[in-house]
Amino acid sequence: MIEKPMIIQELEEIQDTALEALKKIENEEALQNWRRDILGRSSAVMSVFSNISQHPKELRPLIGQVANQVKQTLETALLDRSEIVKEAAILQKLQDEKLDVTLPGRRPVTGRYHPVSTVLRRIYAIFADMGFQVHRSRDVESDLFNFELLNIPAYHPARDMWDTFYVEGEGVVLKTHTSPGQIYAMRKNAPKPTRAILPGMCYRYEQISARSEIQFNQLEVIAVGKNITFGDMKGTLNGFVRRLFDKDVRTRLRPSYFPFTEPSAEMDVECFVCGGKGCSVCKGSGWLEIMGCGMMHPVVLQNGGYDPTIYSGFAAGMGPERISMLLHKIEDIRYFWGNDIRFLEQFR
Ligand code: PHE
């Protein structure tokens, strides 16, 4: 019985400690390190092969055999461990990324239309059905278009109807109403007939209160052609109001004054809070004012490029904020441009 060569004992020890260490390995990175240290090119086990010639000839086969066995044992153990580590990693991943498909989803916060946009869109739709086109015009306007061409000469007392923001520069104003658009729209079409609505932001140098803002929308309605009568205006506006509010709502035309229309009127709708009996909203009158209107003044038709002896037309102007206030019973116009999210969120 020959004594076991030292090297064989060493190999067995290496194998034991390596297997012991392997059992404790939990992750892929540690596995790779173990492989490099134990089975890598410069590891103790592998150097036995390269240094085999240092051993006596008769011992070399035995040493080689044992070294091979050790190497194989370690390789198989590594494969087994690697399986276990991989499986554990998958389980861990499943655990960490568990998805509860029964949880109700989180609703994304969506934007909404501003109440004035909603009203404007409804108005557009109604007039579009009647063949009206939408025209847009500028916010900064010349005195000429805002007043002069609309039959409001400088120093005419009618200018007091509009508290005007004057912009730096000669005769430059922020438009006080959408009526200047009448001239642009007519000049574009004359002498062909014009049927248009003109929405836009208007500005007035006024004390801000529950009923008046310095900035608000208006929407102008115009129709110009041959044989257009006051009756056409009444029919068109009544049709519009009934579609906007209610098919049975009553309206009335009240004489009024505007420099650019003759005759001029104010259209009222029956108060839908009290049904015409009189309440605080209609200030006891039973009626709510919703727009100014009238037959286009010959001077305005002329300035728009139509011969007033051949053509006639009507115009009307309304305030979408006011209409929205009536529709939703909003009692303060300042809410519209106050940007209070609690107000805006109420409109779906
Ligand atoms: N432009 C007028 C205003 O701002 C309203 C109006 C428009 C009246 C068209 C008659 C015709 O008060």
mmCIF file of C-alpha atoms and ligand atoms in Angstrom:
data_model
loop_
_atom_site.group_PDB
_atom_site.id
_atom_site.type_symbol
_atom_site.label_atom_id
_atom_site.label_comp_id
_atom_site.label_asym_id
_atom_site.label_seq_id
_atom_site.Cartn_x
_atom_site.Cartn_y
_atom_site.Cartn_z
ATOM 1 C CA MET A 1 0.000 0.000 0.000
ATOM 2 C CA ILE A 2 1.637 3.222 -1.113
ATOM 3 C CA GLU A 3 0.895 6.404 0.636
ATOM 4 C CA LYS A 4 -1.378 8.809 -1.215
ATOM 5 C CA PRO A 5 0.732 11.470 -2.892
ATOM 6 C CA MET A 6 0.375 14.918 -1.341
ATOM 7 C CA ILE A 7 -1.115 16.352 -4.454
ATOM 8 C CA ILE A 8 -4.042 13.973 -4.371
ATOM 9 C CA GLN A 9 -4.869 14.891 -0.827
ATOM 10 C CA GLU A 10 -4.671 18.510 -1.835
ATOM 11 C CA LEU A 11 -7.026 17.957 -4.736
ATOM 12 C CA GLU A 12 -9.542 16.270 -2.495
ATOM 13 C CA GLU A 13 -9.386 19.107 -0.040
ATOM 14 C CA ILE A 14 -9.815 21.655 -2.791
ATOM 15 C CA GLN A 15 -12.814 19.735 -4.032
ATOM 16 C CA ASP A 16 -14.415 19.608 -0.584
ATOM 17 C CA THR A 17 -14.002 23.282 0.178
ATOM 18 C CA ALA A 18 -15.071 24.275 -3.335
ATOM 19 C CA LEU A 19 -18.262 22.204 -3.089
ATOM 20 C CA GLU A 20 -18.915 23.640 0.342
ATOM 21 C CA ALA A 21 -18.552 27.191 -1.010
ATOM 22 C CA LEU A 22 -20.707 26.400 -4.053
ATOM 23 C CA LYS A 23 -23.639 25.366 -1.874
ATOM 24 C CA LYS A 24 -23.825 28.817 -0.407
ATOM 25 C CA ILE A 25 -23.855 30.653 -3.719
ATOM 26 C CA GLU A 26 -27.108 32.489 -4.420
ATOM 27 C CA ASN A 27 -26.519 34.528 -7.518
ATOM 28 C CA GLU A 28 -25.139 34.415 -11.010
ATOM 29 C CA GLU A 29 -22.261 36.781 -10.374
ATOM 30 C CA ALA A 30 -20.923 34.741 -7.459
ATOM 31 C CA LEU A 31 -21.235 31.631 -9.635
ATOM 32 C CA GLN A 32 -19.058 33.188 -12.298
ATOM 33 C CA ASN A 33 -16.441 34.137 -9.697
ATOM 34 C CA TRP A 34 -16.442 30.635 -8.317
ATOM 35 C CA ARG A 35 -15.958 29.194 -11.794
ATOM 36 C CA ARG A 36 -13.006 31.502 -12.419
ATOM 37 C CA ASP A 37 -11.334 30.702 -9.072
ATOM 38 C CA ILE A 38 -11.941 26.944 -9.024
ATOM 39 C CA LEU A 39 -11.960 25.887 -12.673
ATOM 40 C CA GLY A 40 -10.227 28.821 -14.368
ATOM 41 C CA ARG A 41 -6.984 28.493 -16.234
ATOM 42 C CA SER A 42 -4.795 29.502 -13.304
ATOM 43 C CA SER A 43 -6.799 27.641 -10.687
ATOM 44 C CA ALA A 44 -5.178 25.022 -8.456
ATOM 45 C CA VAL A 45 -7.014 22.164 -10.138
ATOM 46 C CA MET A 46 -6.172 23.211 -13.659
ATOM 47 C CA SER A 47 -2.523 23.830 -12.876
ATOM 48 C CA VAL A 48 -2.191 20.170 -11.840
ATOM 49 C CA PHE A 49 -2.607 19.299 -15.522
ATOM 50 C CA SER A 50 -0.054 21.768 -16.768
ATOM 51 C CA ASN A 51 2.445 20.820 -14.071
ATOM 52 C CA ILE A 52 1.978 17.060 -14.303
ATOM 53 C CA SER A 53 5.601 16.579 -15.412
ATOM 54 C CA GLN A 54 6.832 17.690 -11.999
ATOM 55 C CA HIS A 55 5.568 14.438 -10.505
ATOM 56 C CA PRO A 56 7.329 11.072 -10.664
ATOM 57 C CA LYS A 57 6.487 9.200 -13.836
ATOM 58 C CA GLU A 58 4.735 6.272 -12.163
ATOM 59 C CA LEU A 59 2.401 8.586 -10.248
ATOM 60 C CA ARG A 60 1.351 10.711 -13.200
ATOM 61 C CA PRO A 61 -1.528 8.479 -14.438
ATOM 62 C CA LEU A 62 -3.064 8.369 -10.999
ATOM 63 C CA ILE A 63 -2.691 12.075 -10.422
ATOM 64 C CA GLY A 64 -4.157 12.780 -13.865
ATOM 65 C CA GLN A 65 -7.063 10.491 -13.194
ATOM 66 C CA VAL A 66 -7.870 12.032 -9.830
ATOM 67 C CA ALA A 67 -7.510 15.555 -11.198
ATOM 68 C CA ASN A 68 -9.911 14.670 -13.999
ATOM 69 C CA GLN A 69 -12.430 13.280 -11.576
ATOM 70 C CA VAL A 70 -12.200 16.336 -9.396
ATOM 71 C CA LYS A 71 -12.619 18.567 -12.394
ATOM 72 C CA GLN A 72 -15.658 16.621 -13.556
ATOM 73 C CA THR A 73 -17.257 16.557 -10.118
ATOM 74 C CA LEU A 74 -16.812 20.294 -9.795
ATOM 75 C CA GLU A 75 -18.181 20.967 -13.272
ATOM 76 C CA THR A 76 -21.311 18.903 -12.655
ATOM 77 C CA ALA A 77 -21.810 20.538 -9.263
ATOM 78 C CA LEU A 78 -21.488 23.935 -10.942
ATOM 79 C CA LEU A 79 -24.148 23.055 -13.527
ATOM 80 C CA ASP A 80 -26.524 21.836 -10.820
ATOM 81 C CA ARG A 81 -26.012 24.905 -8.702
ATOM 82 C CA SER A 82 -26.459 27.160 -11.675
ATOM 83 C CA GLU A 83 -29.867 25.577 -12.355
ATOM 84 C CA ILE A 84 -30.931 26.214 -8.782
ATOM 85 C CA VAL A 85 -29.710 29.812 -8.845
ATOM 86 C CA LYS A 86 -31.521 30.509 -12.131
ATOM 87 C CA GLU A 87 -34.763 29.083 -10.857
ATOM 88 C CA ALA A 88 -34.558 31.066 -7.652
ATOM 89 C CA ALA A 89 -33.928 34.214 -9.672
ATOM 90 C CA ILE A 90 -37.073 33.597 -11.744
ATOM 91 C CA LEU A 91 -39.149 32.986 -8.624
ATOM 92 C CA GLN A 92 -37.807 36.162 -7.078
ATOM 93 C CA LYS A 93 -38.647 38.115 -10.208
ATOM 94 C CA LEU A 94 -42.191 36.768 -10.259
ATOM 95 C CA GLN A 95 -42.539 37.670 -6.625
ATOM 96 C CA ASP A 96 -41.241 41.213 -7.092
ATOM 97 C CA GLU A 97 -43.211 41.992 -10.216
ATOM 98 C CA LYS A 98 -46.491 40.569 -9.085
ATOM 99 C CA LEU A 99 -49.326 42.320 -10.870
ATOM 100 C CA ASP A 100 -52.773 42.480 -9.387
ATOM 101 C CA VAL A 101 -54.983 42.465 -12.461
ATOM 102 C CA THR A 102 -58.087 42.912 -10.345
ATOM 103 C CA LEU A 103 -56.996 46.370 -9.123
ATOM 104 C CA PRO A 104 -59.186 49.052 -10.656
ATOM 105 C CA GLY A 105 -57.273 51.262 -13.113
ATOM 106 C CA ARG A 106 -56.225 54.809 -12.348
ATOM 107 C CA ARG A 107 -58.278 57.267 -14.328
ATOM 108 C CA PRO A 108 -56.090 59.643 -16.333
ATOM 109 C CA VAL A 109 -56.834 63.294 -15.670
ATOM 110 C CA THR A 110 -58.377 64.625 -18.835
ATOM 111 C CA GLY A 111 -58.955 68.197 -19.836
ATOM 112 C CA ARG A 112 -62.367 69.636 -20.586
ATOM 113 C CA TYR A 113 -63.786 72.305 -22.749
ATOM 114 C CA HIS A 114 -64.102 75.711 -21.183
ATOM 115 C CA PRO A 115 -67.822 76.492 -20.759
ATOM 116 C CA VAL A 116 -67.493 79.323 -23.276
ATOM 117 C CA SER A 117 -65.901 76.999 -25.835
ATOM 118 C CA THR A 118 -68.810 74.597 -25.391
ATOM 119 C CA VAL A 119 -71.359 77.342 -26.004
ATOM 120 C CA LEU A 120 -69.407 78.633 -28.996
ATOM 121 C CA ARG A 121 -69.284 75.162 -30.514
ATOM 122 C CA ARG A 122 -73.047 74.793 -30.088
ATOM 123 C CA ILE A 123 -73.602 78.176 -31.700
ATOM 124 C CA TYR A 124 -71.282 77.297 -34.600
ATOM 125 C CA ALA A 125 -73.180 74.053 -35.175
ATOM 126 C CA ILE A 126 -76.571 75.752 -35.278
ATOM 127 C CA PHE A 127 -75.453 78.471 -37.677
ATOM 128 C CA ALA A 128 -73.495 76.001 -39.793
ATOM 129 C CA ASP A 129 -76.763 74.125 -40.345
ATOM 130 C CA MET A 130 -78.260 77.358 -41.656
ATOM 131 C CA GLY A 131 -75.354 77.872 -44.078
ATOM 132 C CA PHE A 132 -73.324 80.457 -42.169
ATOM 133 C CA GLN A 133 -69.532 80.493 -42.441
ATOM 134 C CA VAL A 134 -67.134 81.291 -39.612
ATOM 135 C CA HIS A 135 -64.902 84.351 -40.061
ATOM 136 C CA ARG A 136 -62.193 85.369 -37.655
ATOM 137 C CA SER A 137 -60.749 88.814 -37.199
ATOM 138 C CA ARG A 138 -57.928 90.471 -35.315
ATOM 139 C CA ASP A 139 -57.960 91.539 -31.655
ATOM 140 C CA VAL A 140 -55.984 94.722 -32.229
ATOM 141 C CA GLU A 141 -58.061 96.835 -34.539
ATOM 142 C CA SER A 142 -57.876 100.244 -36.160
ATOM 143 C CA ASP A 143 -60.169 103.064 -35.144
ATOM 144 C CA LEU A 144 -61.299 103.022 -38.758
ATOM 145 C CA PHE A 145 -62.709 99.491 -38.614
ATOM 146 C CA ASN A 146 -63.815 99.471 -34.998
ATOM 147 C CA PHE A 147 -65.779 102.737 -35.331
ATOM 148 C CA GLU A 148 -65.470 104.873 -38.427
ATOM 149 C CA LEU A 149 -66.615 102.349 -41.052
ATOM 150 C CA LEU A 150 -69.442 101.283 -38.743
ATOM 151 C CA ASN A 151 -70.973 104.731 -38.950
ATOM 152 C CA ILE A 152 -69.463 105.942 -35.669
ATOM 153 C CA PRO A 153 -67.427 109.049 -36.526
ATOM 154 C CA ALA A 154 -64.851 110.480 -34.119
ATOM 155 C CA TYR A 155 -66.414 112.663 -31.433
ATOM 156 C CA HIS A 156 -69.819 111.127 -32.081
ATOM 157 C CA PRO A 157 -71.565 110.642 -28.726
ATOM 158 C CA ALA A 158 -72.322 107.028 -29.697
ATOM 159 C CA ARG A 159 -68.662 106.248 -28.962
ATOM 160 C CA ASP A 160 -69.583 106.394 -25.299
ATOM 161 C CA MET A 161 -71.305 103.031 -25.754
ATOM 162 C CA TRP A 162 -67.880 101.407 -25.838
ATOM 163 C CA ASP A 163 -65.263 102.130 -23.196
ATOM 164 C CA THR A 164 -62.235 101.629 -25.335
ATOM 165 C CA PHE A 165 -58.675 100.477 -24.695
ATOM 166 C CA TYR A 166 -56.454 102.653 -26.857
ATOM 167 C CA VAL A 167 -53.190 101.022 -27.873
ATOM 168 C CA GLU A 168 -50.020 103.027 -28.435
ATOM 169 C CA GLY A 169 -49.967 104.442 -31.903
ATOM 170 C CA GLU A 170 -52.377 106.630 -33.816
ATOM 171 C CA GLY A 171 -55.896 105.177 -34.054
ATOM 172 C CA VAL A 172 -55.112 101.703 -32.701
ATOM 173 C CA VAL A 173 -57.576 100.066 -30.306
ATOM 174 C CA LEU A 174 -58.382 96.663 -28.857
ATOM 175 C CA LYS A 175 -61.593 95.730 -30.606
ATOM 176 C CA THR A 176 -64.556 96.644 -28.411
ATOM 177 C CA HIS A 177 -66.979 94.420 -30.327
ATOM 178 C CA THR A 178 -66.960 91.896 -33.158
ATOM 179 C CA SER A 179 -68.751 94.312 -35.504
ATOM 180 C CA PRO A 180 -65.543 95.387 -37.365
ATOM 181 C CA GLY A 181 -65.604 91.848 -38.752
ATOM 182 C CA GLN A 182 -68.766 92.808 -40.651
ATOM 183 C CA ILE A 183 -66.707 95.026 -42.924
ATOM 184 C CA TYR A 184 -64.004 92.408 -43.528
ATOM 185 C CA ALA A 185 -66.516 89.659 -44.259
ATOM 186 C CA MET A 186 -68.568 91.835 -46.618
ATOM 187 C CA ARG A 187 -65.514 93.119 -48.490
ATOM 188 C CA LYS A 188 -64.416 89.546 -49.037
ATOM 189 C CA ASN A 189 -67.730 88.513 -50.608
ATOM 190 C CA ALA A 190 -69.358 91.612 -52.159
ATOM 191 C CA PRO A 191 -71.349 91.685 -54.329
ATOM 192 C CA LYS A 192 -72.051 87.991 -53.770
ATOM 193 C CA PRO A 193 -74.281 87.311 -50.754
ATOM 194 C CA THR A 194 -72.669 86.978 -47.319
ATOM 195 C CA ARG A 195 -73.808 84.699 -44.546
ATOM 196 C CA ALA A 196 -71.288 84.588 -41.726
ATOM 197 C CA ILE A 197 -70.729 84.392 -38.011
ATOM 198 C CA LEU A 198 -67.757 86.203 -36.488
ATOM 199 C CA PRO A 199 -66.622 85.020 -33.067
ATOM 200 C CA GLY A 200 -63.881 86.828 -31.206
ATOM 201 C CA MET A 201 -62.484 88.260 -27.998
ATOM 202 C CA CYS A 202 -63.496 91.846 -27.203
ATOM 203 C CA TYR A 203 -62.019 94.305 -24.731
ATOM 204 C CA ARG A 204 -63.565 97.160 -22.813
ATOM 205 C CA TYR A 205 -62.082 99.559 -20.322
ATOM 206 C CA GLU A 206 -64.671 98.873 -17.683
ATOM 207 C CA GLN A 207 -64.957 98.395 -13.962
ATOM 208 C CA ILE A 208 -64.854 94.623 -13.490
ATOM 209 C CA SER A 209 -67.942 93.370 -11.693
ATOM 210 C CA ALA A 210 -70.216 90.353 -11.530
ATOM 211 C CA ARG A 211 -71.821 91.515 -14.762
ATOM 212 C CA SER A 212 -68.985 93.037 -16.753
ATOM 213 C CA GLU A 213 -65.469 91.969 -17.581
ATOM 214 C CA ILE A 214 -62.774 93.869 -19.441
ATOM 215 C CA GLN A 215 -62.329 90.873 -21.710
ATOM 216 C CA PHE A 216 -65.106 88.703 -23.122
ATOM 217 C CA ASN A 217 -66.264 86.946 -26.253
ATOM 218 C CA GLN A 218 -68.770 88.155 -28.736
ATOM 219 C CA LEU A 219 -70.278 86.486 -31.731
ATOM 220 C CA GLU A 220 -71.544 88.524 -34.624
ATOM 221 C CA VAL A 221 -74.084 87.205 -37.115
ATOM 222 C CA ILE A 222 -74.501 88.817 -40.515
ATOM 223 C CA ALA A 223 -76.501 88.106 -43.642
ATOM 224 C CA VAL A 224 -76.318 90.345 -46.697
ATOM 225 C CA GLY A 225 -77.991 89.902 -50.072
ATOM 226 C CA LYS A 226 -80.966 90.992 -52.115
ATOM 227 C CA ASN A 227 -84.365 91.308 -50.432
ATOM 228 C CA ILE A 228 -83.214 90.464 -46.919
ATOM 229 C CA THR A 229 -85.851 91.737 -44.537
ATOM 230 C CA PHE A 230 -86.405 92.352 -40.855
ATOM 231 C CA GLY A 231 -88.636 89.273 -40.984
ATOM 232 C CA ASP A 232 -85.662 87.178 -42.171
ATOM 233 C CA MET A 233 -83.686 88.431 -39.218
ATOM 234 C CA LYS A 234 -86.450 87.605 -36.775
ATOM 235 C CA GLY A 235 -86.945 84.146 -38.274
ATOM 236 C CA THR A 236 -83.228 83.349 -38.277
ATOM 237 C CA LEU A 237 -82.642 84.554 -34.719
ATOM 238 C CA ASN A 238 -85.762 82.855 -33.391
ATOM 239 C CA GLY A 239 -84.741 79.603 -35.035
ATOM 240 C CA PHE A 240 -81.312 79.919 -33.503
ATOM 241 C CA VAL A 241 -82.575 80.725 -29.989
ATOM 242 C CA ARG A 242 -85.032 77.849 -30.010
ATOM 243 C CA ARG A 243 -82.319 75.403 -30.968
ATOM 244 C CA LEU A 244 -79.932 76.784 -28.386
ATOM 245 C CA PHE A 245 -82.309 76.965 -25.422
ATOM 246 C CA ASP A 246 -85.583 75.191 -25.940
ATOM 247 C CA LYS A 247 -87.972 74.678 -28.849
ATOM 248 C CA ASP A 248 -90.849 76.366 -27.032
ATOM 249 C CA VAL A 249 -88.991 79.372 -25.618
ATOM 250 C CA ARG A 250 -90.663 82.723 -26.308
ATOM 251 C CA THR A 251 -88.683 85.684 -27.611
ATOM 252 C CA ARG A 252 -89.370 89.344 -28.196
ATOM 253 C CA LEU A 253 -87.694 92.180 -30.073
ATOM 254 C CA ARG A 254 -87.407 95.466 -28.261
ATOM 255 C CA PRO A 255 -86.528 98.722 -30.083
ATOM 256 C CA SER A 256 -82.968 99.830 -29.406
ATOM 257 C CA TYR A 257 -80.190 101.906 -30.887
ATOM 258 C CA PHE A 258 -76.901 101.035 -32.577
ATOM 259 C CA PRO A 259 -75.149 103.401 -34.997
ATOM 260 C CA PHE A 260 -74.540 100.608 -37.516
ATOM 261 C CA THR A 261 -78.088 99.243 -37.719
ATOM 262 C CA GLU A 262 -81.401 100.885 -38.588
ATOM 263 C CA PRO A 263 -83.839 99.921 -37.283
ATOM 264 C CA SER A 264 -82.113 98.388 -34.241
ATOM 265 C CA ALA A 265 -83.494 96.001 -31.694
ATOM 266 C CA GLU A 266 -82.612 93.970 -28.665
ATOM 267 C CA MET A 267 -83.697 90.345 -28.526
ATOM 268 C CA ASP A 268 -84.987 89.004 -25.221
ATOM 269 C CA VAL A 269 -85.845 85.433 -24.274
ATOM 270 C CA GLU A 270 -88.406 84.447 -21.732
ATOM 271 C CA CYS A 271 -86.719 84.058 -18.352
ATOM 272 C CA PHE A 272 -86.214 80.319 -17.896
ATOM 273 C CA VAL A 273 -85.732 80.639 -14.180
ATOM 274 C CA CYS A 274 -89.260 81.917 -13.492
ATOM 275 C CA GLY A 275 -90.881 81.132 -16.851
ATOM 276 C CA GLY A 276 -91.770 84.783 -17.412
ATOM 277 C CA LYS A 277 -93.428 85.499 -14.077
ATOM 278 C CA GLY A 278 -90.625 87.723 -12.854
ATOM 279 C CA CYS A 279 -87.761 86.814 -10.508
ATOM 280 C CA SER A 280 -84.409 88.097 -9.275
ATOM 281 C CA VAL A 281 -82.542 86.778 -12.332
ATOM 282 C CA CYS A 282 -84.730 88.716 -14.808
ATOM 283 C CA LYS A 283 -85.118 91.554 -12.300
ATOM 284 C CA GLY A 284 -88.865 91.116 -12.251
ATOM 285 C CA SER A 285 -89.345 91.691 -15.981
ATOM 286 C CA GLY A 286 -89.806 88.060 -17.030
ATOM 287 C CA TRP A 287 -87.332 88.581 -19.913
ATOM 288 C CA LEU A 288 -83.597 88.130 -20.383
ATOM 289 C CA GLU A 289 -81.681 90.178 -22.904
ATOM 290 C CA ILE A 290 -79.521 88.010 -25.155
ATOM 291 C CA MET A 291 -78.441 90.045 -28.163
ATOM 292 C CA GLY A 292 -78.426 93.298 -30.061
ATOM 293 C CA CYS A 293 -79.495 93.240 -33.684
ATOM 294 C CA GLY A 294 -80.892 95.243 -36.559
ATOM 295 C CA MET A 295 -80.930 95.901 -40.269
ATOM 296 C CA MET A 296 -77.542 96.989 -41.544
ATOM 297 C CA HIS A 297 -77.230 100.731 -41.936
ATOM 298 C CA PRO A 298 -76.831 101.827 -45.591
ATOM 299 C CA VAL A 299 -73.495 103.471 -44.733
ATOM 300 C CA VAL A 300 -72.189 100.174 -43.385
ATOM 301 C CA LEU A 301 -73.388 98.237 -46.429
ATOM 302 C CA GLN A 302 -71.648 100.790 -48.625
ATOM 303 C CA ASN A 303 -68.415 100.517 -46.615
ATOM 304 C CA GLY A 304 -68.647 96.749 -46.979
ATOM 305 C CA GLY A 305 -68.813 97.085 -50.763
ATOM 306 C CA TYR A 306 -72.549 96.583 -51.337
ATOM 307 C CA ASP A 307 -74.814 99.091 -53.066
ATOM 308 C CA PRO A 308 -77.443 99.856 -50.386
ATOM 309 C CA THR A 309 -80.061 100.621 -53.038
ATOM 310 C CA ILE A 310 -79.850 97.012 -54.235
ATOM 311 C CA TYR A 311 -78.727 95.014 -51.210
ATOM 312 C CA SER A 312 -79.849 94.780 -47.639
ATOM 313 C CA GLY A 313 -78.745 92.765 -44.643
ATOM 314 C CA PHE A 314 -79.088 92.169 -40.960
ATOM 315 C CA ALA A 315 -76.582 91.912 -38.148
ATOM 316 C CA ALA A 316 -76.714 90.653 -34.596
ATOM 317 C CA GLY A 317 -74.200 90.452 -31.778
ATOM 318 C CA MET A 318 -74.322 88.240 -28.721
ATOM 319 C CA GLY A 319 -72.124 87.433 -25.720
ATOM 320 C CA PRO A 320 -71.279 83.726 -25.310
ATOM 321 C CA GLU A 321 -70.362 84.223 -21.634
ATOM 322 C CA ARG A 322 -73.782 85.743 -21.023
ATOM 323 C CA ILE A 323 -75.455 82.853 -22.812
ATOM 324 C CA SER A 324 -73.403 80.366 -20.830
ATOM 325 C CA MET A 325 -74.412 82.187 -17.627
ATOM 326 C CA LEU A 326 -78.060 81.834 -18.570
ATOM 327 C CA LEU A 327 -77.702 78.179 -19.548
ATOM 328 C CA HIS A 328 -75.856 77.182 -16.376
ATOM 329 C CA LYS A 329 -77.265 79.767 -13.947
ATOM 330 C CA ILE A 330 -73.813 81.236 -13.292
ATOM 331 C CA GLU A 331 -74.220 84.472 -11.418
ATOM 332 C CA ASP A 332 -70.766 86.035 -11.807
ATOM 333 C CA ILE A 333 -69.012 86.618 -15.140
ATOM 334 C CA ARG A 334 -65.620 86.795 -13.401
ATOM 335 C CA TYR A 335 -65.602 82.994 -13.022
ATOM 336 C CA PHE A 336 -64.990 82.605 -16.742
ATOM 337 C CA TRP A 337 -61.518 84.114 -16.769
ATOM 338 C CA GLY A 338 -60.657 83.480 -13.118
ATOM 339 C CA ASN A 339 -59.140 80.086 -14.020
ATOM 340 C CA ASP A 340 -60.414 78.513 -10.826
ATOM 341 C CA ILE A 341 -60.200 74.788 -11.478
ATOM 342 C CA ARG A 342 -63.125 74.135 -9.103
ATOM 343 C CA PHE A 343 -65.342 76.195 -11.371
ATOM 344 C CA LEU A 344 -64.025 74.757 -14.636
ATOM 345 C CA GLU A 345 -64.273 71.144 -13.468
ATOM 346 C CA GLN A 346 -68.029 71.383 -13.185
ATOM 347 C CA PHE A 347 -68.497 71.436 -16.937
ATOM 348 C CA ARG A 348 -68.409 68.091 -18.716
HETATM 349 N N1 PHE B 1 -71.711 95.459 -31.605
HETATM 350 C C1 PHE B 1 -72.817 95.638 -30.708
HETATM 351 C C2 PHE B 1 -72.290 95.733 -29.283
HETATM 352 O O1 PHE B 1 -71.153 95.444 -29.036
HETATM 353 C C3 PHE B 1 -73.822 94.501 -30.815
HETATM 354 C C4 PHE B 1 -74.533 94.489 -32.138
HETATM 355 C C5 PHE B 1 -74.025 93.774 -33.187
HETATM 356 C C6 PHE B 1 -75.718 95.171 -32.320
HETATM 357 C C7 PHE B 1 -74.681 93.741 -34.402
HETATM 358 C C8 PHE B 1 -76.364 95.158 -33.517
HETATM 359 C C9 PHE B 1 -75.851 94.439 -34.548
HETATM 360 O O2 PHE B 1 -72.992 96.108 -28.387
#
